[in-house]
Amino acid sequence: MRSTNTIYGIITLHVLIWGALMALPHLLTAGTQPPPGALPGSFWFISTLLHICAFYLNAYFLYPRLMNKRYWWLYILSLVALIMGVNYAKTGILVVFYSNIPITASIRAMLFFSIMLFMVASIIYRLVVDKVRYEKAQKERQAEQLAMELKFLRSQISPHFLFNVLTNLVSLARKKSDLMEPSLIMLSELMRYMLYDSEGKKVMLDKEIAYLKSYIELQKLRFGSDTQIETIIELEEGAGPYSIEPMLLIPFVENAFKHGIGWIDAPWIYIRLVVAENRLTFTVRNKYSGDNVRDSKDANSGIGLANVSSRLKLLYPEQHILAVQKENDVFSTTLTLQLK
């Protein structure tokens, strides 16, 4: 409703401006006798109609379609042709319908510069419209990002996973296992990263990888030898420090553990992260079955691959490729990300 009212308001404003402009010559000459050779009000009315048509043709067709790095030269030619065409049309109207008025050099200059003035106004108008639309899109983008981050923060890690880890820690404590201390350290690092390190817009890639390793090790502690888990991390030697959006990779791993175990015979999970030539390639594969996906114990855990895809489109536009495949009871996701 608000957008419709805005459109009607803009149309009304344009009508008022053009109406005032077309009435101006009549208002200025009302009650007075125009000097010999002066252009009559009827001609200015027709001329203004031509200017308005040229104004919108340039603002809504020529400039937005042709004014770019590829077709800028075509835009210049089209603009010149439009100016000359309108100027020729006005001159022709004078010759045909106002033959008693001599076309002097001053009149020719007036006809030419009036259309030039309208074209300059048209370009300025287009620039203002584009700027307003860009700022509006930026605000909508920021609002969408905030909403996505809020949704993301509310569902970062499955509570089911944390409860299971704590249960395993209790079991280790009763057995007085040597794994108790390193497991507690990994859990504390994981929680610290979730609560504090991920508050910023971006984190260093090595922190994200360390968090990923802690998560995987805790999952190994949870499932033991029942699930075959293979992790490969390859970092290009001498690669500079990269930054990445926090907790961008963990949903793929969490999804594998969520749907790759349970009612599956001989479950396995394969995780590989490669960083080379300013590019990150992250692959996660797991055995799965349709029944296991539908009957998941924790249907609300994790942020889901659909939300991850939306987050990637928002944070890394045209800088990522996400491929998801289901084939022969194997679920595979591969993320290729351009690093900075």
Tab-separated table of N, CA and C in Angstrom, residues 163-281:
chain	number	residue	atom	x	y	z
A	163	PHE	N	24.376	-31.336	24.405
A	163	PHE	CA	23.929	-32.230	25.477
A	163	PHE	C	24.644	-33.571	25.400
A	164	ASN	N	24.817	-34.089	24.179
A	164	ASN	CA	25.512	-35.362	24.022
A	164	ASN	C	26.972	-35.269	24.417
A	165	VAL	N	27.616	-34.146	24.075
A	165	VAL	CA	29.014	-33.960	24.457
A	165	VAL	C	29.143	-33.911	25.976
A	166	LEU	N	28.253	-33.179	26.635
A	166	LEU	CA	28.293	-33.096	28.095
A	166	LEU	C	28.068	-34.468	28.725
A	167	THR	N	27.166	-35.255	28.148
A	167	THR	CA	26.935	-36.613	28.648
A	167	THR	C	28.197	-37.458	28.517
A	168	ASN	N	28.891	-37.310	27.376
A	168	ASN	CA	30.137	-38.047	27.179
A	168	ASN	C	31.215	-37.601	28.158
A	169	LEU	N	31.243	-36.306	28.459
A	169	LEU	CA	32.220	-35.805	29.419
A	169	LEU	C	31.962	-36.357	30.815
A	170	VAL	N	30.689	-36.486	31.165
A	170	VAL	CA	30.345	-37.086	32.461
A	170	VAL	C	30.849	-38.520	32.521
A	171	SER	N	30.677	-39.239	31.395
A	171	SER	CA	31.143	-40.618	31.333
A	171	SER	C	32.654	-40.688	31.463
A	172	LEU	N	33.375	-39.768	30.813
A	172	LEU	CA	34.835	-39.733	30.918
A	172	LEU	C	35.282	-39.406	32.337
A	173	ALA	N	34.534	-38.504	32.987
A	173	ALA	CA	34.877	-38.132	34.367
A	173	ALA	C	34.740	-39.329	35.302
A	174	ARG	N	33.694	-40.129	35.105
A	174	ARG	CA	33.493	-41.313	35.951
A	174	ARG	C	34.605	-42.335	35.738
A	175	LYS	N	35.074	-42.449	34.487
A	175	LYS	CA	36.139	-43.393	34.185
A	175	LYS	C	37.517	-42.818	34.493
A	176	LYS	N	37.556	-41.524	34.858
A	176	LYS	CA	38.822	-40.835	35.092
A	176	LYS	C	39.750	-40.975	33.885
A	177	SER	N	39.138	-40.769	32.715
A	177	SER	CA	39.876	-40.922	31.457
A	177	SER	C	40.819	-39.748	31.227
A	178	ASP	N	41.942	-40.040	30.563
A	178	ASP	CA	42.897	-38.986	30.210
A	178	ASP	C	42.340	-38.060	29.133
A	179	LEU	N	41.248	-38.467	28.484
A	179	LEU	CA	40.629	-37.633	27.445
A	179	LEU	C	39.770	-36.519	28.026
A	180	MET	N	39.549	-36.562	29.328
A	180	MET	CA	38.661	-35.582	29.955
A	180	MET	C	39.176	-34.154	29.784
A	181	GLU	N	40.430	-33.933	30.119
A	181	GLU	CA	40.988	-32.575	30.068
A	181	GLU	C	41.018	-32.007	28.653
A	182	PRO	N	41.591	-32.724	27.647
A	182	PRO	CA	41.580	-32.160	26.288
A	182	PRO	C	40.171	-31.961	25.737
A	183	SER	N	39.236	-32.831	26.152
A	183	SER	CA	37.858	-32.675	25.679
A	183	SER	C	37.231	-31.414	26.246
A	184	LEU	N	37.484	-31.143	27.522
A	184	LEU	CA	36.972	-29.915	28.142
A	184	LEU	C	37.580	-28.679	27.489
A	185	ILE	N	38.856	-28.761	27.163
A	185	ILE	CA	39.520	-27.619	26.507
A	185	ILE	C	38.906	-27.368	25.137
A	186	MET	N	38.672	-28.441	24.392
A	186	MET	CA	38.057	-28.283	23.064
A	186	MET	C	36.651	-27.710	23.171
A	187	LEU	N	35.883	-28.189	24.139
A	187	LEU	CA	34.527	-27.671	24.317
A	187	LEU	C	34.541	-26.202	24.708
A	188	SER	N	35.473	-25.813	25.589
A	188	SER	CA	35.553	-24.404	26.007
A	188	SER	C	35.966	-23.513	24.844
A	189	GLU	N	36.890	-24.016	24.018
A	189	GLU	CA	37.296	-23.241	22.836
A	189	GLU	C	36.135	-23.091	21.862
A	190	LEU	N	35.382	-24.157	21.706
A	190	LEU	CA	34.227	-24.117	20.819
A	190	LEU	C	33.200	-23.101	21.313
A	191	MET	N	32.909	-23.127	22.604
A	191	MET	CA	31.936	-22.200	23.173
A	191	MET	C	32.441	-20.755	23.110
A	192	ARG	N	33.731	-20.577	23.362
A	192	ARG	CA	34.299	-19.217	23.305
A	192	ARG	C	34.186	-18.648	21.899
A	193	TYR	N	34.469	-19.475	20.909
A	193	TYR	CA	34.359	-19.021	19.520
A	193	TYR	C	32.921	-18.655	19.177
A	194	MET	N	31.987	-19.493	19.602
A	194	MET	CA	30.578	-19.245	19.326
A	194	MET	C	30.082	-17.956	19.968
A	195	LEU	N	30.493	-17.726	21.227
A	195	LEU	CA	29.929	-16.620	21.993
A	195	LEU	C	30.661	-15.300	21.792
A	196	TYR	N	31.973	-15.360	21.540
A	196	TYR	CA	32.747	-14.115	21.516
A	196	TYR	C	33.440	-13.855	20.181
A	197	ASP	N	34.208	-14.852	19.695
A	197	ASP	CA	34.999	-14.602	18.487
A	197	ASP	C	34.137	-14.358	17.257
A	198	SER	N	32.937	-14.935	17.224
A	198	SER	CA	32.075	-14.792	16.045
A	198	SER	C	31.197	-13.552	16.099
A	199	GLU	N	31.418	-12.680	17.097
A	199	GLU	CA	30.616	-11.453	17.182
A	199	GLU	C	30.986	-10.461	16.092
A	200	GLY	N	32.257	-10.475	15.655
A	200	GLY	CA	32.685	-9.552	14.612
A	200	GLY	C	32.155	-9.950	13.260
A	201	LYS	N	32.328	-9.069	12.276
A	201	LYS	CA	31.833	-9.355	10.936
A	201	LYS	C	32.610	-10.483	10.297
A	202	LYS	N	33.936	-10.491	10.489
A	202	LYS	CA	34.757	-11.543	9.911
A	202	LYS	C	35.797	-11.990	10.933
A	203	VAL	N	36.272	-13.224	10.755
A	203	VAL	CA	37.302	-13.784	11.620
A	203	VAL	C	38.415	-14.303	10.733
A	204	MET	N	39.564	-14.558	11.348
A	204	MET	CA	40.660	-15.135	10.589
A	204	MET	C	40.326	-16.586	10.249
A	205	LEU	N	40.753	-17.006	9.076
A	205	LEU	CA	40.435	-18.347	8.591
A	205	LEU	C	40.981	-19.416	9.526
A	206	ASP	N	42.159	-19.177	10.117
A	206	ASP	CA	42.719	-20.202	10.996
A	206	ASP	C	41.853	-20.424	12.234
A	207	LYS	N	41.149	-19.385	12.708
A	207	LYS	CA	40.236	-19.553	13.834
A	207	LYS	C	39.029	-20.398	13.433
A	208	GLU	N	38.524	-20.158	12.235
A	208	GLU	CA	37.393	-20.949	11.746
A	208	GLU	C	37.790	-22.417	11.595
A	209	ILE	N	39.010	-22.654	11.117
A	209	ILE	CA	39.495	-24.032	10.957
A	209	ILE	C	39.691	-24.695	12.314
A	210	ALA	N	40.246	-23.951	13.280
A	210	ALA	CA	40.436	-24.498	14.628
A	210	ALA	C	39.094	-24.862	15.250
A	211	TYR	N	38.100	-24.010	15.042
A	211	TYR	CA	36.754	-24.287	15.559
A	211	TYR	C	36.189	-25.549	14.910
A	212	LEU	N	36.419	-25.664	13.599
A	212	LEU	CA	35.943	-26.826	12.854
A	212	LEU	C	36.580	-28.109	13.391
A	213	LYS	N	37.889	-28.045	13.651
A	213	LYS	CA	38.596	-29.222	14.175
A	213	LYS	C	38.056	-29.614	15.547
A	214	SER	N	37.834	-28.627	16.412
A	214	SER	CA	37.310	-28.929	17.752
A	214	SER	C	35.943	-29.596	17.653
A	215	TYR	N	35.113	-29.091	16.762
A	215	TYR	CA	33.776	-29.672	16.590
A	215	TYR	C	33.878	-31.122	16.136
A	216	ILE	N	34.745	-31.387	15.154
A	216	ILE	CA	34.886	-32.738	14.620
A	216	ILE	C	35.443	-33.689	15.685
A	217	GLU	N	36.437	-33.235	16.450
A	217	GLU	CA	37.016	-34.084	17.495
A	217	GLU	C	35.994	-34.420	18.569
A	218	LEU	N	35.160	-33.464	18.916
A	218	LEU	CA	34.120	-33.743	19.910
A	218	LEU	C	33.083	-34.722	19.362
A	219	GLN	N	32.806	-34.630	18.059
A	219	GLN	CA	31.898	-35.588	17.453
A	219	GLN	C	32.520	-36.982	17.416
A	220	LYS	N	33.829	-37.046	17.197
A	220	LYS	CA	34.513	-38.343	17.245
A	220	LYS	C	34.421	-38.936	18.646
A	221	LEU	N	34.554	-38.067	19.638
A	221	LEU	CA	34.421	-38.522	21.011
A	221	LEU	C	33.028	-39.066	21.274
A	222	ARG	N	32.051	-38.453	20.653
A	222	ARG	CA	30.660	-38.863	20.851
A	222	ARG	C	30.363	-40.207	20.201
A	223	PHE	N	30.845	-40.406	18.956
A	223	PHE	CA	30.474	-41.605	18.211
A	223	PHE	C	31.533	-42.693	18.248
A	224	GLY	N	32.761	-42.318	18.619
A	224	GLY	CA	33.806	-43.320	18.728
A	224	GLY	C	34.087	-43.992	17.405
A	225	SER	N	34.259	-45.310	17.466
A	225	SER	CA	34.599	-46.078	16.260
A	225	SER	C	33.373	-46.503	15.467
A	226	ASP	N	32.181	-46.111	15.925
A	226	ASP	CA	30.963	-46.507	15.208
A	226	ASP	C	30.825	-45.801	13.866
A	227	THR	N	31.433	-44.637	13.762
A	227	THR	CA	31.341	-43.859	12.517
A	227	THR	C	32.739	-43.576	11.991
A	228	GLN	N	32.953	-43.888	10.717
A	228	GLN	CA	34.241	-43.600	10.088
A	228	GLN	C	34.273	-42.132	9.670
A	229	ILE	N	35.184	-41.384	10.249
A	229	ILE	CA	35.289	-39.945	9.979
A	229	ILE	C	36.683	-39.648	9.448
A	230	GLU	N	36.746	-39.115	8.247
A	230	GLU	CA	38.023	-38.756	7.624
A	230	GLU	C	38.065	-37.249	7.402
A	231	THR	N	39.103	-36.620	7.912
A	231	THR	CA	39.252	-35.164	7.794
A	231	THR	C	40.575	-34.841	7.131
A	232	ILE	N	40.529	-34.044	6.071
A	232	ILE	CA	41.739	-33.620	5.359
A	232	ILE	C	41.723	-32.094	5.265
A	233	ILE	N	42.783	-31.461	5.749
A	233	ILE	CA	42.908	-30.000	5.659
A	233	ILE	C	44.239	-29.686	4.995
A	234	GLU	N	44.190	-29.026	3.849
A	234	GLU	CA	45.388	-28.690	3.080
A	234	GLU	C	45.447	-27.178	2.883
A	235	LEU	N	46.452	-26.554	3.455
A	235	LEU	CA	46.638	-25.113	3.341
A	235	LEU	C	47.867	-24.826	2.491
A	236	GLU	N	47.707	-23.947	1.536
A	236	GLU	CA	48.815	-23.581	0.651
A	236	GLU	C	49.958	-22.971	1.461
A	237	GLU	N	51.144	-23.466	1.235
A	237	GLU	CA	52.299	-22.978	1.977
A	237	GLU	C	52.595	-21.525	1.614
A	238	GLY	N	52.775	-20.695	2.622
A	238	GLY	CA	53.081	-19.281	2.394
A	238	GLY	C	51.878	-18.428	2.076
A	239	ALA	N	50.684	-19.002	2.201
A	239	ALA	CA	49.475	-18.220	1.923
A	239	ALA	C	49.288	-17.144	2.973
A	240	GLY	N	48.836	-15.988	2.516
A	240	GLY	CA	48.640	-14.868	3.436
A	240	GLY	C	47.469	-15.104	4.361
A	241	PRO	N	47.349	-14.257	5.385
A	241	PRO	CA	46.219	-14.402	6.325
A	241	PRO	C	44.898	-14.037	5.640
A	242	TYR	N	43.965	-14.974	5.665
A	242	TYR	CA	42.658	-14.757	5.055
A	242	TYR	C	41.612	-14.553	6.144
A	243	SER	N	40.577	-13.829	5.787
A	243	SER	CA	39.440	-13.645	6.690
A	243	SER	C	38.203	-14.286	6.066
A	244	ILE	N	37.252	-14.642	6.922
A	244	ILE	CA	36.051	-15.329	6.467
A	244	ILE	C	34.914	-14.987	7.410
A	245	GLU	N	33.685	-15.077	6.914
A	245	GLU	CA	32.534	-14.870	7.782
A	245	GLU	C	32.498	-15.971	8.837
A	246	PRO	N	32.225	-15.619	10.099
A	246	PRO	CA	32.274	-16.621	11.165
A	246	PRO	C	31.213	-17.700	11.003
A	247	MET	N	31.602	-18.913	11.355
A	247	MET	CA	30.709	-20.067	11.373
A	247	MET	C	30.034	-20.302	10.023
A	248	LEU	N	30.809	-20.085	8.970
A	248	LEU	CA	30.278	-20.272	7.624
A	248	LEU	C	30.365	-21.733	7.179
A	249	LEU	N	31.348	-22.457	7.703
A	249	LEU	CA	31.595	-23.826	7.243
A	249	LEU	C	30.925	-24.874	8.107
A	250	ILE	N	30.724	-24.574	9.377
A	250	ILE	CA	30.225	-25.580	10.315
A	250	ILE	C	28.864	-26.162	9.937
A	251	PRO	N	27.931	-25.414	9.318
A	251	PRO	CA	26.631	-26.023	9.000
A	251	PRO	C	26.732	-27.240	8.084
A	252	PHE	N	27.731	-27.234	7.172
A	252	PHE	CA	27.890	-28.373	6.270
A	252	PHE	C	28.306	-29.621	7.059
A	253	VAL	N	29.213	-29.424	8.025
A	253	VAL	CA	29.671	-30.540	8.845
A	253	VAL	C	28.557	-31.001	9.773
A	254	GLU	N	27.867	-30.047	10.380
A	254	GLU	CA	26.775	-30.411	11.282
A	254	GLU	C	25.687	-31.173	10.528
A	255	ASN	N	25.419	-30.749	9.294
A	255	ASN	CA	24.415	-31.437	8.488
A	255	ASN	C	24.829	-32.877	8.209
A	256	ALA	N	26.140	-33.091	7.998
A	256	ALA	CA	26.632	-34.446	7.735
A	256	ALA	C	26.459	-35.335	8.960
A	257	PHE	N	26.771	-34.806	10.137
A	257	PHE	CA	26.612	-35.590	11.353
A	257	PHE	C	25.136	-35.785	11.705
A	258	LYS	N	24.332	-34.810	11.345
A	258	LYS	CA	22.912	-34.898	11.668
A	258	LYS	C	22.215	-35.981	10.842
A	259	HIS	N	22.536	-36.044	9.532
A	259	HIS	CA	21.846	-36.959	8.631
A	259	HIS	C	22.708	-38.146	8.197
A	260	GLY	N	23.991	-38.145	8.553
A	260	GLY	CA	24.880	-39.211	8.099
A	260	GLY	C	25.073	-40.318	9.108
A	261	ILE	N	24.351	-40.262	10.227
A	261	ILE	CA	24.454	-41.306	11.252
A	261	ILE	C	23.053	-41.710	11.678
A	262	GLY	N	22.964	-42.607	12.659
A	262	GLY	CA	21.647	-42.996	13.137
A	262	GLY	C	21.242	-44.320	12.522
A	263	TRP	N	20.156	-44.285	11.742
A	263	TRP	CA	19.623	-45.513	11.139
A	263	TRP	C	20.335	-45.836	9.833
A	264	ILE	N	21.654	-45.807	9.838
A	264	ILE	CA	22.433	-46.072	8.627
A	264	ILE	C	23.465	-47.138	8.948
A	265	ASP	N	23.592	-48.115	8.078
A	265	ASP	CA	24.605	-49.155	8.262
A	265	ASP	C	25.962	-48.637	7.820
A	266	ALA	N	26.966	-48.876	8.663
A	266	ALA	CA	28.349	-48.477	8.372
A	266	ALA	C	28.439	-47.010	7.943
A	267	PRO	N	28.040	-46.094	8.810
A	267	PRO	CA	28.077	-44.670	8.435
A	267	PRO	C	29.511	-44.169	8.278
A	268	TRP	N	29.683	-43.233	7.384
A	268	TRP	CA	30.982	-42.597	7.196
A	268	TRP	C	30.795	-41.144	6.792
A	269	ILE	N	31.777	-40.314	7.145
A	269	ILE	CA	31.754	-38.880	6.829
A	269	ILE	C	33.140	-38.482	6.336
A	270	TYR	N	33.160	-37.786	5.210
A	270	TYR	CA	34.416	-37.332	4.602
A	270	TYR	C	34.409	-35.813	4.545
A	271	ILE	N	35.465	-35.192	5.092
A	271	ILE	CA	35.556	-33.728	5.145
A	271	ILE	C	36.917	-33.319	4.601
A	272	ARG	N	36.899	-32.416	3.633
A	272	ARG	CA	38.168	-31.948	3.063
A	272	ARG	C	38.107	-30.442	2.853
A	273	LEU	N	39.140	-29.744	3.325
A	273	LEU	CA	39.245	-28.294	3.161
A	273	LEU	C	40.589	-27.989	2.506
A	274	VAL	N	40.545	-27.302	1.362
A	274	VAL	CA	41.753	-26.949	0.616
A	274	VAL	C	41.771	-25.448	0.394
A	275	VAL	N	42.898	-24.817	0.712
A	275	VAL	CA	43.085	-23.393	0.462
A	275	VAL	C	44.290	-23.228	-0.453
A	276	ALA	N	44.055	-22.694	-1.648
A	276	ALA	CA	45.125	-22.486	-2.619
A	276	ALA	C	44.725	-21.379	-3.580
A	277	GLU	N	45.665	-20.523	-3.913
A	277	GLU	CA	45.472	-19.446	-4.895
A	277	GLU	C	44.261	-18.581	-4.545
A	278	ASN	N	44.217	-18.142	-3.290
A	278	ASN	CA	43.149	-17.243	-2.803
A	278	ASN	C	41.766	-17.867	-2.938
A	279	ARG	N	41.704	-19.180	-2.890
A	279	ARG	CA	40.424	-19.861	-3.053
A	279	ARG	C	40.304	-20.993	-2.030
A	280	LEU	N	39.140	-21.075	-1.444
A	280	LEU	CA	38.846	-22.135	-0.481
A	280	LEU	C	37.869	-23.114	-1.117
A	281	THR	N	38.210	-24.393	-1.035
A	281	THR	CA	37.317	-25.440	-1.510
A	281	THR	C	37.005	-26.362	-0.340
